[in-house]
Short mmCIF file of C-alpha atoms in Angstrom, two decimals:
data_model
loop_
_atom_site.label_atom_id
_atom_site.label_comp_id
_atom_site.label_asym_id
_atom_site.label_seq_id
_atom_site.Cartn_x
_atom_site.Cartn_y
_atom_site.Cartn_z
CA UNK A 6 -369.04 -154.17 -25.53
CA UNK A 7 -371.63 -156.80 -24.75
CA UNK A 8 -369.08 -159.56 -25.07
CA UNK A 9 -366.90 -158.31 -22.25
CA UNK A 10 -369.42 -159.06 -19.56
CA UNK A 11 -369.65 -162.82 -19.16
CA UNK A 12 -366.43 -164.68 -18.50
CA UNK A 13 -367.59 -167.71 -20.46
CA UNK A 14 -368.78 -165.55 -23.32
CA UNK A 15 -365.39 -163.90 -23.57
CA UNK A 16 -363.52 -167.17 -23.74
CA UNK A 17 -365.76 -168.39 -26.54
CA UNK A 18 -365.05 -165.18 -28.47
CA UNK A 19 -361.36 -165.69 -27.73
CA UNK A 20 -361.44 -169.19 -29.20
CA UNK A 21 -363.47 -168.03 -32.16
CA UNK A 22 -360.93 -165.36 -33.01
CA UNK A 23 -358.05 -167.80 -32.59
CA UNK A 24 -359.75 -170.15 -35.03
CA UNK A 25 -360.18 -167.26 -37.43
CA UNK A 26 -356.44 -166.67 -37.58
CA UNK A 27 -355.34 -170.17 -38.57
CA UNK A 28 -356.04 -170.08 -42.28
CA UNK A 29 -354.20 -166.87 -43.02
CA UNK A 30 -351.15 -167.97 -41.03
CA UNK A 31 -350.85 -171.03 -43.25
CA UNK A 32 -351.15 -169.04 -46.46
CA UNK A 33 -348.92 -166.16 -45.37
CA UNK A 34 -346.06 -168.42 -44.30
CA UNK A 35 -346.15 -170.11 -47.68
CA UNK A 36 -346.02 -166.81 -49.51
CA UNK A 37 -343.28 -165.36 -47.33
CA UNK A 38 -341.21 -168.50 -47.93
CA UNK A 39 -341.74 -168.19 -51.65
CA UNK A 40 -340.87 -164.49 -51.71
CA UNK A 41 -337.74 -165.27 -49.68
CA UNK A 42 -336.65 -167.85 -52.23
CA UNK A 43 -337.51 -165.58 -55.17
CA UNK A 44 -335.31 -162.73 -53.92
CA UNK A 45 -332.51 -165.06 -52.82
CA UNK A 46 -332.54 -166.51 -56.34
CA UNK A 47 -332.35 -163.04 -57.84
CA UNK A 48 -329.47 -162.15 -55.54
CA UNK A 49 -327.43 -165.37 -55.86
CA UNK A 50 -328.39 -166.29 -59.43
CA UNK A 51 -329.43 -169.86 -58.64
CA UNK A 52 -332.58 -169.52 -60.66
CA UNK A 53 -335.21 -172.11 -59.72
CA UNK A 54 -333.65 -174.01 -56.82
CA UNK A 55 -333.74 -171.72 -53.80
CA UNK A 56 -337.29 -170.75 -54.74
CA UNK A 57 -338.41 -174.38 -54.55
CA UNK A 58 -336.50 -175.10 -51.34
CA UNK A 59 -337.78 -171.99 -49.58
CA UNK A 60 -341.31 -172.65 -50.83
CA UNK A 61 -341.22 -176.06 -49.18
CA UNK A 62 -339.80 -174.49 -46.02
CA UNK A 63 -342.60 -171.96 -46.12
CA UNK A 64 -345.21 -174.69 -46.38
CA UNK A 65 -343.62 -176.55 -43.47
CA UNK A 66 -343.56 -173.36 -41.41
CA UNK A 67 -347.21 -172.75 -42.23
CA UNK A 68 -348.29 -176.19 -41.08
CA UNK A 69 -346.17 -175.82 -37.95
CA UNK A 70 -348.08 -172.62 -37.21
CA UNK A 71 -351.38 -174.44 -37.65
CA UNK A 72 -350.29 -177.21 -35.28
CA UNK A 73 -349.23 -174.66 -32.65
CA UNK A 74 -352.54 -172.79 -32.96
CA UNK A 75 -354.47 -176.04 -32.62
CA UNK A 76 -352.56 -176.89 -29.46
CA UNK A 77 -353.41 -173.47 -28.06
CA UNK A 78 -357.08 -173.95 -28.86
CA UNK A 79 -357.10 -177.39 -27.25
CA UNK A 80 -355.53 -176.04 -24.08
CA UNK A 81 -358.06 -173.21 -23.93
CA UNK A 82 -360.83 -175.75 -24.54
CA UNK A 83 -359.68 -177.86 -21.61
CA UNK A 84 -359.63 -174.82 -19.35
CA UNK A 85 -363.13 -173.84 -20.48
CA UNK A 86 -364.45 -177.35 -19.82
CA UNK A 87 -362.95 -177.37 -16.37
CA UNK A 88 -364.53 -174.03 -15.60
CA UNK A 89 -367.99 -175.08 -16.76
CA UNK A 90 -368.02 -178.58 -15.26
CA UNK A 91 -366.32 -177.58 -12.03
CA UNK A 92 -363.15 -179.67 -11.61
CA UNK A 93 -362.43 -181.70 -14.70
CA UNK A 94 -360.14 -184.15 -12.89
CA UNK A 95 -362.94 -186.04 -11.14
CA UNK A 96 -364.63 -186.76 -14.44
CA UNK A 97 -361.45 -188.25 -15.82
CA UNK A 98 -361.14 -190.52 -12.79
CA UNK A 99 -364.72 -191.72 -13.24
CA UNK A 100 -364.13 -192.47 -16.91
CA UNK A 101 -361.02 -194.56 -16.27
CA UNK B 17 -368.45 -146.37 -46.08
CA UNK B 18 -367.71 -147.35 -49.64
CA UNK B 19 -364.41 -149.07 -49.17
CA UNK B 20 -362.53 -147.27 -51.87
CA UNK B 21 -365.32 -147.48 -54.43
CA UNK B 22 -366.35 -144.22 -56.09
CA UNK B 23 -368.33 -142.38 -53.46
CA UNK B 24 -368.95 -138.88 -52.21
CA UNK B 25 -366.54 -138.08 -49.40
CA UNK B 26 -367.17 -134.41 -49.95
CA UNK B 27 -365.57 -132.92 -46.86
CA UNK B 28 -362.09 -134.24 -47.36
CA UNK B 29 -362.08 -133.53 -51.08
CA UNK B 30 -362.86 -129.90 -50.31
CA UNK B 31 -360.25 -129.88 -47.55
CA UNK B 32 -357.62 -131.16 -49.95
CA UNK B 33 -358.60 -128.52 -52.49
CA UNK B 34 -358.31 -125.89 -49.76
CA UNK B 35 -354.83 -127.23 -49.02
CA UNK B 36 -353.73 -126.64 -52.59
CA UNK B 37 -354.93 -129.57 -54.70
CA UNK B 38 -356.09 -128.55 -58.15
CA UNK B 39 -359.23 -130.40 -59.34
CA UNK B 40 -358.58 -129.17 -62.87
CA UNK B 41 -355.35 -131.18 -62.99
CA UNK B 42 -355.90 -134.63 -64.46
CA UNK B 43 -358.45 -136.51 -62.36
CA UNK B 44 -357.50 -140.07 -61.47
CA UNK B 45 -353.82 -139.22 -61.66
CA UNK B 46 -351.56 -138.89 -58.63
CA UNK B 47 -352.80 -135.31 -58.31
CA UNK B 48 -356.44 -136.32 -57.76
CA UNK B 49 -357.85 -134.12 -54.96
CA UNK B 50 -359.09 -137.32 -53.28
CA UNK B 51 -355.54 -138.46 -52.62
CA UNK B 52 -353.52 -135.25 -52.82
CA UNK B 53 -352.00 -133.67 -50.77
CA UNK B 54 -353.36 -135.92 -47.96
CA UNK B 55 -354.97 -139.26 -48.91
CA UNK B 56 -358.48 -139.92 -47.64
CA UNK B 57 -357.53 -142.81 -45.38
CA UNK B 58 -354.97 -140.62 -43.64
CA UNK B 59 -357.64 -137.98 -43.02
CA UNK B 60 -359.84 -140.63 -41.45
CA UNK B 61 -356.97 -142.01 -39.38
CA UNK B 62 -356.48 -138.49 -38.02
CA UNK B 63 -360.22 -138.29 -37.40
CA UNK B 64 -360.05 -141.51 -35.35
CA UNK B 65 -357.08 -140.14 -33.42
CA UNK B 66 -358.99 -136.93 -32.73
CA UNK B 67 -362.05 -138.85 -31.51
CA UNK B 68 -359.92 -140.94 -29.13
CA UNK B 69 -357.97 -137.92 -27.87
CA UNK B 70 -361.12 -135.90 -27.21
CA UNK B 71 -362.80 -138.87 -25.50
CA UNK B 72 -359.71 -139.38 -23.36
CA UNK B 73 -359.56 -135.72 -22.36
CA UNK B 74 -363.29 -135.73 -21.58
CA UNK B 75 -362.90 -138.74 -19.33
CA UNK B 76 -359.83 -137.31 -17.62
CA UNK B 77 -361.43 -133.94 -16.91
CA UNK B 78 -364.00 -135.34 -14.50
CA UNK B 79 -362.65 -138.50 -12.96
CA UNK B 80 -364.83 -139.67 -10.10
CA UNK B 81 -364.50 -142.52 -7.63
CA UNK B 82 -367.89 -143.86 -8.62
CA UNK B 83 -367.63 -144.07 -12.41
CA UNK B 84 -370.53 -142.89 -14.49
CA UNK B 85 -371.23 -142.50 -18.18
CA UNK B 86 -368.16 -142.39 -20.36
CA UNK B 87 -365.76 -143.24 -17.53
CA UNK B 88 -367.81 -146.33 -16.78
CA UNK B 89 -367.54 -147.46 -20.39
CA UNK B 90 -363.78 -146.98 -20.56
CA UNK B 91 -363.25 -148.68 -17.20
CA UNK B 92 -365.25 -151.64 -18.49
CA UNK B 93 -363.16 -151.89 -21.66
CA UNK B 94 -359.76 -151.32 -20.07
CA UNK B 95 -360.59 -153.49 -17.05
CA UNK B 96 -361.85 -156.34 -19.23
CA UNK B 97 -358.79 -156.20 -21.45
CA UNK B 98 -356.47 -156.04 -18.43
CA UNK B 99 -358.01 -159.18 -16.93
CA UNK B 100 -357.64 -160.86 -20.29
CA UNK B 101 -353.98 -159.89 -20.65
CA UNK B 102 -353.06 -160.82 -17.09
CA UNK B 103 -354.81 -164.19 -17.50
CA UNK B 104 -352.70 -164.85 -20.60
CA UNK B 105 -349.26 -163.32 -20.01
CA UNK B 106 -349.34 -163.05 -16.22
CA UNK B 107 -348.30 -160.09 -14.09
CA UNK B 108 -345.57 -159.21 -16.61
CA UNK B 109 -348.33 -158.31 -19.02
CA UNK B 110 -349.30 -155.16 -17.11
CA UNK B 111 -346.36 -153.22 -18.54
CA UNK B 112 -347.75 -153.70 -22.06
CA UNK B 113 -351.27 -152.57 -21.18
CA UNK B 114 -350.98 -149.00 -22.53
CA UNK B 115 -349.82 -150.15 -25.95
CA UNK B 116 -352.27 -153.06 -26.18
CA UNK B 117 -355.33 -151.03 -25.18
CA UNK B 118 -354.26 -148.24 -27.53
CA UNK B 119 -354.06 -150.71 -30.39
CA UNK B 120 -357.47 -152.15 -29.56
CA UNK B 121 -359.27 -148.82 -29.20
CA UNK B 122 -357.55 -147.33 -32.24
CA UNK B 123 -358.42 -150.25 -34.52
CA UNK B 124 -361.94 -150.39 -33.10
CA UNK B 125 -362.54 -146.69 -33.72
CA UNK B 126 -361.17 -146.89 -37.24
CA UNK B 127 -363.31 -149.95 -37.99
CA UNK B 128 -366.47 -148.31 -36.70
CA UNK B 129 -365.76 -145.20 -38.78
CA UNK B 130 -366.61 -147.33 -41.79
CA UNK B 131 -370.19 -147.70 -40.51
CA UNK B 132 -370.77 -143.95 -40.29
CA UNK B 133 -372.43 -142.72 -43.47
CA UNK B 134 -370.12 -140.43 -45.39
CA UNK B 135 -367.05 -141.80 -43.68
CA UNK B 136 -364.59 -144.43 -44.81
CA UNK B 137 -362.80 -146.96 -42.59
CA UNK B 138 -359.06 -146.22 -42.73
CA UNK B 139 -358.49 -149.92 -42.09
CA UNK B 140 -360.11 -150.67 -45.45
CA UNK B 141 -356.88 -149.34 -46.95
CA UNK B 142 -353.95 -151.71 -46.79
CA UNK B 143 -351.42 -148.97 -45.96
CA UNK B 144 -352.93 -148.22 -42.56
CA UNK B 145 -352.90 -151.89 -41.60
CA UNK B 146 -349.39 -152.46 -42.86
CA UNK B 147 -348.15 -149.53 -40.80
CA UNK B 148 -349.71 -150.97 -37.64
CA UNK B 149 -348.58 -154.52 -38.35
CA UNK B 150 -344.97 -153.46 -38.97
CA UNK B 151 -345.04 -151.46 -35.75
CA UNK B 152 -346.26 -154.55 -33.86
CA UNK B 153 -343.55 -156.68 -35.48
CA UNK B 154 -340.78 -154.23 -34.56
CA UNK B 155 -342.16 -153.71 -31.07
CA UNK B 156 -342.35 -157.35 -30.00
CA UNK B 157 -338.89 -158.03 -31.37
CA UNK B 158 -337.63 -154.97 -29.48
CA UNK B 159 -339.23 -156.27 -26.30
CA UNK B 160 -337.72 -159.72 -26.89
CA UNK B 161 -334.23 -158.32 -27.44
CA UNK B 162 -334.56 -156.02 -24.44
CA UNK B 163 -335.68 -158.89 -22.22
CA UNK B 164 -333.29 -161.62 -23.36
CA UNK B 165 -330.41 -159.63 -24.92
CA UNK B 166 -328.49 -162.03 -27.20
CA UNK B 167 -330.39 -164.98 -25.72
CA UNK B 168 -333.40 -163.95 -27.83
CA UNK B 169 -331.90 -166.04 -30.64
CA UNK B 170 -332.88 -169.14 -28.64
CA UNK B 171 -336.50 -168.34 -29.48
CA UNK B 172 -335.63 -169.09 -33.08
CA UNK B 173 -333.63 -172.27 -32.61
CA UNK B 174 -336.18 -174.74 -31.32
CA UNK B 175 -335.65 -177.45 -28.70
CA UNK B 176 -333.12 -179.72 -30.47
CA UNK B 177 -329.56 -178.46 -31.21
CA UNK B 178 -329.24 -180.80 -34.20
CA UNK B 179 -332.22 -179.22 -35.96
CA UNK B 180 -331.30 -175.65 -35.05
CA UNK B 181 -330.32 -174.40 -38.56
CA UNK B 182 -333.54 -175.80 -40.05
CA UNK B 183 -335.62 -174.33 -37.23
CA UNK B 184 -333.92 -170.97 -37.68
CA UNK B 185 -335.13 -170.78 -41.28
CA UNK B 186 -338.62 -171.98 -40.39
CA UNK B 187 -338.94 -169.56 -37.47
CA UNK B 188 -337.71 -166.60 -39.52
CA UNK B 189 -340.29 -167.41 -42.18
CA UNK B 190 -343.11 -167.76 -39.69
CA UNK B 191 -342.09 -164.58 -37.87
CA UNK B 192 -342.02 -162.63 -41.13
CA UNK B 193 -345.42 -164.07 -42.01
CA UNK B 194 -346.92 -162.50 -38.88
CA UNK B 195 -347.07 -158.86 -40.04
CA UNK B 196 -348.27 -160.03 -43.45
CA UNK B 197 -351.14 -162.04 -41.99
CA UNK B 198 -352.04 -159.25 -39.54
CA UNK B 199 -352.22 -156.79 -42.42
CA UNK B 200 -354.16 -158.98 -44.79
CA UNK B 201 -356.68 -160.22 -42.23
CA UNK B 202 -357.75 -156.78 -41.09
CA UNK B 203 -357.67 -155.34 -44.60
CA UNK B 204 -359.63 -158.21 -46.15
CA UNK B 205 -362.31 -158.27 -43.49
CA UNK B 206 -362.96 -154.54 -43.32
CA UNK B 207 -362.72 -153.95 -47.05
CA UNK B 208 -365.00 -156.91 -47.72
CA UNK B 209 -367.58 -155.67 -45.27
CA UNK B 210 -367.59 -152.22 -46.82
CA UNK B 211 -368.04 -153.66 -50.31
CA UNK B 212 -370.91 -155.87 -49.08
CA UNK B 213 -372.57 -152.84 -47.52
CA UNK B 214 -372.34 -150.88 -50.76
CA UNK B 215 -373.65 -153.77 -52.85
CA UNK B 216 -376.58 -154.35 -50.50
CA UNK B 217 -377.30 -150.64 -50.50
CA UNK B 218 -377.56 -150.79 -54.27
CA UNK B 219 -379.92 -153.79 -54.11
CA UNK B 220 -382.30 -152.69 -51.35
CA UNK B 221 -381.28 -149.45 -49.66
CA UNK B 222 -382.66 -149.64 -46.14
CA UNK B 223 -384.05 -153.10 -45.42
CA UNK B 224 -380.92 -155.03 -46.29
CA UNK B 225 -378.26 -152.71 -44.89
CA UNK B 226 -379.83 -152.18 -41.48
CA UNK B 227 -379.60 -155.81 -40.31
CA UNK B 228 -376.11 -156.05 -41.79
CA UNK B 229 -375.07 -153.11 -39.62
CA UNK B 230 -375.59 -155.19 -36.49
CA UNK B 231 -373.66 -158.11 -37.92
CA UNK B 232 -370.82 -155.86 -39.00
CA UNK B 233 -370.65 -154.08 -35.63
CA UNK B 234 -369.96 -157.52 -34.14
CA UNK B 235 -367.54 -158.51 -36.92
CA UNK B 236 -365.59 -155.26 -36.69
CA UNK B 237 -365.30 -155.60 -32.91
CA UNK B 238 -364.00 -159.13 -33.35
CA UNK B 239 -361.45 -157.95 -35.90
CA UNK B 240 -360.20 -155.29 -33.49
CA UNK B 241 -360.08 -157.94 -30.75
CA UNK B 242 -358.11 -160.29 -33.01
CA UNK B 243 -355.53 -157.62 -33.78
CA UNK B 244 -355.20 -156.90 -30.07
CA UNK B 245 -355.08 -160.59 -29.17
CA UNK B 246 -352.42 -161.47 -31.74
CA UNK B 247 -350.27 -158.56 -30.57
CA UNK B 248 -350.63 -159.92 -27.06
CA UNK B 249 -349.71 -163.45 -28.14
CA UNK B 250 -346.61 -162.21 -29.98
CA UNK B 251 -345.54 -160.17 -26.95
CA UNK B 252 -346.13 -163.23 -24.78
CA UNK B 253 -343.90 -165.28 -27.09
CA UNK B 254 -341.18 -162.63 -26.89
CA UNK B 255 -341.31 -162.36 -23.09
CA UNK B 256 -341.61 -166.07 -22.27
CA UNK B 257 -338.77 -168.54 -21.93
CA UNK B 258 -337.71 -170.25 -25.13
CA UNK B 259 -338.64 -173.91 -24.83
#
């Protein structure tokens, strides 16, 4: 459990694991959307159309997931910066 | 250790035969003593449960104010995870601690079992992971419905009323993708690691597998942490206000 000791260490691991989840979220949403459309087509008998529509929805949902994850990582990154550099607000004032 | 490849897991084969499997019946069929009457990955899941139960009982039997040895280790793990959860969910997160720590320790134990020679990681079989992922999916939805009653639907509708039907479809898809991605991530990582270990063992038995052990100890811990962390994030999403 070496990576539970340092606070900074833990946050880096946290970010690393968040980054590791992005790719599969994108792919899985696409496939779930496609499977949704496939079975709806089978049920309603509207052969190719619902599959295509739900596939596109799945892709949109996947990219939405990626955007949300990125926002989470950015927020965590800001927090980490503030922790390492003391208060981050003073730096921003100096820059502007 | 072999991730489902042909390998000698002698103990559980013999156990299955003792339980009534017939090795003379067609090998490779559904009556194979490796998977009948109890499949190997279920044996190893039970082994992981037994290890955790015995460790828990050992810690509980001699609790001291100044922790030492095993108690120290568990206090470090549980304390670290509790800080992590409270930092993310807030004080509300403490009610989920038992389930979250159980998930972490259970997945961690099962992952490490794959590194023990002669053992097989139950998480290298997709059924174990799917069971856990479906449990997580049902549990966070249960928590969401319990917390918000009918208002839980707002979590699926997004911020704008005009786009609500579209968002409903998108959210349902992305919620259903969660158990799938949880399952596939853990399965792919652990299975892949086991296959790499076997291949390296074929190439150069000791010198190549020993360094990989250290890498895989880290990777397997991170996979357990990811499963725990995603469960926590989903619970957080169910407990928080819809925005």
